[in-house]
Each structure stands twice: as C-alpha cells, then as structure tokens.
Short mmCIF file of C-alpha atoms in Angstrom, two decimals:
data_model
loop_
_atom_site.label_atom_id
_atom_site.label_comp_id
_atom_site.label_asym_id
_atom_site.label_seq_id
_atom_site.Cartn_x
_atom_site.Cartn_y
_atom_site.Cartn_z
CA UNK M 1 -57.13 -30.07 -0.53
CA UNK M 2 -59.64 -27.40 -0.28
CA UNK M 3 -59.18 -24.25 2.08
CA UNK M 4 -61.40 -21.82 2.89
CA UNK M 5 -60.59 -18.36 3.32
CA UNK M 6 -60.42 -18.40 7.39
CA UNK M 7 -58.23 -21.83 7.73
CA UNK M 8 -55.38 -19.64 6.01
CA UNK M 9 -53.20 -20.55 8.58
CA UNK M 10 -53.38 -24.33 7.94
CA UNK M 11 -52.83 -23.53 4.62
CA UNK M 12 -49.54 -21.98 5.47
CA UNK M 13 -48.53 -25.04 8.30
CA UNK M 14 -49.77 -27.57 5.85
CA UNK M 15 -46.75 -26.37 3.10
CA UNK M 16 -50.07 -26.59 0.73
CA UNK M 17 -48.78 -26.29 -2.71
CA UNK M 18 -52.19 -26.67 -4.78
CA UNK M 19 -52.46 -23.09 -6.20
CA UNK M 20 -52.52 -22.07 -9.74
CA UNK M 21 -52.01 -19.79 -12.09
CA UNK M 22 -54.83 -19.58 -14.70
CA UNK M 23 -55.68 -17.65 -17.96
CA UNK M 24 -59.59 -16.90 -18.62
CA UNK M 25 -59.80 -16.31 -22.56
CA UNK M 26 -63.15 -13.87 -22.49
CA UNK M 27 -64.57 -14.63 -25.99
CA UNK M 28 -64.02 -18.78 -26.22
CA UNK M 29 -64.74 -18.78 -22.59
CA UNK M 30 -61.82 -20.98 -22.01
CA UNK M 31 -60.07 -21.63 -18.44
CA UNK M 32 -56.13 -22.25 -19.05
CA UNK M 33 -53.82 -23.99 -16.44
CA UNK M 34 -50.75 -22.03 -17.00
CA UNK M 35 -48.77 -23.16 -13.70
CA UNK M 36 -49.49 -25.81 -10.99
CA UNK M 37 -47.75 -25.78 -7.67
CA UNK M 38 -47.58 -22.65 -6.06
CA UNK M 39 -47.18 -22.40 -2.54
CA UNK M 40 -50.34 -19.89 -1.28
CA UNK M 41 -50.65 -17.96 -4.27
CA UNK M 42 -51.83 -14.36 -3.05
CA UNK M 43 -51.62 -11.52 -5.65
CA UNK M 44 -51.07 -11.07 -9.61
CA UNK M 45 -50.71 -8.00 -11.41
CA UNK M 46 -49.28 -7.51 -15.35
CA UNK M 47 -46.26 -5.28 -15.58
CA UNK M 48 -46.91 -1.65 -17.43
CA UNK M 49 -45.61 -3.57 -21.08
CA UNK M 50 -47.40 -6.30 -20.54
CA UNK M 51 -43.93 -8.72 -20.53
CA UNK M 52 -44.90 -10.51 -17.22
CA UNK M 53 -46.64 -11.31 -14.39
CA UNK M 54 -45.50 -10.73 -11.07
CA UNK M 55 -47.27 -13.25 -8.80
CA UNK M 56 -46.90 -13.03 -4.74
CA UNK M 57 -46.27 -16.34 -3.07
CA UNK M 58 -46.82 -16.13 0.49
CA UNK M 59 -45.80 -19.16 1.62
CA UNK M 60 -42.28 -18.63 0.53
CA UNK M 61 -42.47 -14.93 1.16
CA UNK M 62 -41.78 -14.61 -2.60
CA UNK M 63 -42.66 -12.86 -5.99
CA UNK M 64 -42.31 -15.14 -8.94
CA UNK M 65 -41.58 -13.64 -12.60
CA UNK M 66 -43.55 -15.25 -15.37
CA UNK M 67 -43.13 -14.29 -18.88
CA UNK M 68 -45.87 -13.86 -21.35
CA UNK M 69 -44.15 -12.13 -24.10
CA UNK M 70 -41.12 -11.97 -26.14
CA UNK M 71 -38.18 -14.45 -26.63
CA UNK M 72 -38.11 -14.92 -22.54
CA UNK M 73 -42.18 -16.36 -22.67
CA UNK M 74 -42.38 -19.55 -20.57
CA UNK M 75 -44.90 -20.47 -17.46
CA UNK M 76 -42.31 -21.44 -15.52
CA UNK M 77 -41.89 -19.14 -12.22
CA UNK M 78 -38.53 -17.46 -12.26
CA UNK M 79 -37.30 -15.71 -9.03
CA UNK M 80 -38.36 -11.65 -8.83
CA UNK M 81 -38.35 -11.28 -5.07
CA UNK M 82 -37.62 -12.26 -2.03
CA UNK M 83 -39.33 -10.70 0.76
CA UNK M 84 -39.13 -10.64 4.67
CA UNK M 85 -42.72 -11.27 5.31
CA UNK M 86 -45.65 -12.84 3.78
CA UNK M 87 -46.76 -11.01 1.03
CA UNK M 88 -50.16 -10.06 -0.09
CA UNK M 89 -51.80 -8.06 -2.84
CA UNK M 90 -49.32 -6.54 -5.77
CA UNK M 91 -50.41 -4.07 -7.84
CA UNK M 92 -48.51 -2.21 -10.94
CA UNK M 93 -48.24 1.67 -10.33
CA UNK M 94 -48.09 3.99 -12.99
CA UNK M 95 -44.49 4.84 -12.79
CA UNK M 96 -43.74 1.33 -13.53
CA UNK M 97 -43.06 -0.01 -9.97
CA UNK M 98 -44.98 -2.80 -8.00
CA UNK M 99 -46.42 -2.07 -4.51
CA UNK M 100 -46.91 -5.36 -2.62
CA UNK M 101 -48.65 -5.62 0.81
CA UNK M 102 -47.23 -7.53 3.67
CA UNK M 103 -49.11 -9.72 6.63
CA UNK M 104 -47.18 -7.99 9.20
CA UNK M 105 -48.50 -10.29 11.87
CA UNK M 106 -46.93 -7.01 14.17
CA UNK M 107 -47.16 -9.17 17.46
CA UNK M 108 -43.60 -11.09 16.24
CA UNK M 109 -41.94 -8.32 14.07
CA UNK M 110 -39.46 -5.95 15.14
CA UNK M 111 -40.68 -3.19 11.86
CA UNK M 112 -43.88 -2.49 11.15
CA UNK M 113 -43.80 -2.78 7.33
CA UNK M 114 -47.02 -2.23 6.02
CA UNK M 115 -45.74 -3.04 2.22
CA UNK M 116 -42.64 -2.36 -0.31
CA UNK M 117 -42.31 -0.64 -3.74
CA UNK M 118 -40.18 -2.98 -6.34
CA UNK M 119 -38.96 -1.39 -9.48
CA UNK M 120 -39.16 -3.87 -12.28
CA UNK M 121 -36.16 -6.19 -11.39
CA UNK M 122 -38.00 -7.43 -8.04
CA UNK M 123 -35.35 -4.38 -6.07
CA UNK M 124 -36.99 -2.78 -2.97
CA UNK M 125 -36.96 0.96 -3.56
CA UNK M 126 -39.02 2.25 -1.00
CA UNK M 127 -40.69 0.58 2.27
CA UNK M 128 -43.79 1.55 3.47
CA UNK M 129 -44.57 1.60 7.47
CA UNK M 130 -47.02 1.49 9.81
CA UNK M 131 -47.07 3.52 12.41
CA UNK M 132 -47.23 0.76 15.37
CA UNK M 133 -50.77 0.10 15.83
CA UNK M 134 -52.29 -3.08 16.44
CA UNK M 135 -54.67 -2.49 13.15
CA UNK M 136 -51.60 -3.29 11.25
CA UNK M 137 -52.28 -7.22 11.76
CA UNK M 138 -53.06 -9.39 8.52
CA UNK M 139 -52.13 -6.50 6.12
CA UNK M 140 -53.41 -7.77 2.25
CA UNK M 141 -54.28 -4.40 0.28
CA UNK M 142 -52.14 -0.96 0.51
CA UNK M 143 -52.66 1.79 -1.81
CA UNK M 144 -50.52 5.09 -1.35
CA UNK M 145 -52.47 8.37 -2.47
CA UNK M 146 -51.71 11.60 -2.02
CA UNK M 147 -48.81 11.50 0.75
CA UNK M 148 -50.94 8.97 2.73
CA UNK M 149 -51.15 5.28 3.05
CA UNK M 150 -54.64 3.07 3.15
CA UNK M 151 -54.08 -0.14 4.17
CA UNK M 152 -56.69 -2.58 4.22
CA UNK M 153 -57.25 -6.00 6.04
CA UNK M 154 -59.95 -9.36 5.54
CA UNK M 155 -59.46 -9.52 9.42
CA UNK M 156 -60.58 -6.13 10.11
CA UNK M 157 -63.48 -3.69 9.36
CA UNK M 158 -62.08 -0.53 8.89
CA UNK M 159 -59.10 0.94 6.95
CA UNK M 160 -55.94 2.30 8.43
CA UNK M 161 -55.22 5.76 7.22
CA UNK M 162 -51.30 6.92 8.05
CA UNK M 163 -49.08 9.55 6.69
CA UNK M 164 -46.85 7.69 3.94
#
C-alpha cells in the first residue's frame, strides 16, 4: 500500500505495517533494507556515540532501539519506549537525551503534552507542555531553546512559541 502524506489517518486505522528502515551508503550510492515491518515509522535520530538508532513508531506509540555498533549490533527493533501518545519527530540533544514530539490530538487528551525528553535507556526525564491551545493539534517537530518551546505542525502554518 501506498499513503500519501494527508490519508495519515488511514494509515493508522489500516494497522499499515509497510515502513522501513533504510541505510543510503553516499559513495556506492547503495539503498539498504535494514528492517521491514514497522508500524508508521515517524522519526530517526543516531544516539551521541553513534551505538543506535532510536526510531519513533507511531502506530504503537513506541520508540524502537536498533543497534549499529558493538557486540549488541542487530536490525532487529528492541523495545526503548513506550509512550502515551503518538509520537513524532526524535531528535538527539547535546546532553545526550532524546526529545520526541507527540500528536497530541488535544480534543481527546486530558494533558497537553507537547513532547518528552528520554535519557538514553528510553526513561522520561522531563515532559514538555502546551499551554492549552487549540494550535497544539498534530504536534510532529519541538525544539526547546533558550527557556522556550517551538513546536511545529504539517497541519498548521505557523509555529507555537510557549515558555518551556
């Protein structure tokens, strides 16, 4: 199956699991299948030593572990996270901790979490809020800079701006 961008919602009532995790080699110009099978695949980033790659799958509201150096290396997801909403874009800070976005979809939550900090055993050590405005729907990029929170959205055309 083939999705585009704004049927993401039959992609998640569908229990589509045709995403992949792929490897680009730059200089032989070579496209690697590393995993098949993921469930709405929706952010990578490559921890701070470069041991593995935390990958956000929304449609089990999870981050999956998979290591790409040392003894542990294998393509096969392990369990990092579990989270309470659908999660979005992950990035690697610089202390060493992952920020991960959440699609708050505020009109059914009872928080609204804009995205959580993991440290690098998938534990939430800090949650990041909205402030209860309707621009918090469909949450997919956060970045936290200088005591304030930019959260950004496909559905919308503007960034939220909050006090972190």
């Amino acid at each position: 199956m083939y999705f585009q961008r704004r049927e993401y919602s039959m992609l998640i009532d569908s229990g589509d699991r045709s995403g992949r995790l792929l490897r680009y080699d730059t200089c032989s110009k070579v496209l690697t299948v590393l995993q098949r099978g993921i469930a709405f695949p929706n952010g990578v980033t490559l921890k701070k030593d470069k041991s593995f790659l935390p990958v956000a799958e929304s449609n089990s509201r999870k981050i999956l572990k998979f290591w790409i150096q040392g003894e542990r290396v294998t393509f096969s997801p392990q369990p990092f996270a579990q989270l309470s909403k659908f999660p979005g874009n992950i990035e690697m800070e610089c202390k060493g901790n992952f920020r991960v976005a959440l699609d708050t979809k505020r009109r059914n939550i009872e928080r609204d979490l804009a995205a959580v900090k993991l440290d690098g055993y998938g534990n939430i050590v800090k949650v990041l809020e909205g402030n209860e405005r309707n621009a918090f729907d469909f949450v997919s990029e956060v970045e936290e800079h200088d005591g304030y929170l930019f959260a950004g959205s496909p559905m919308q055309p503007f960034v939220v701006v909050i006090k972190a």
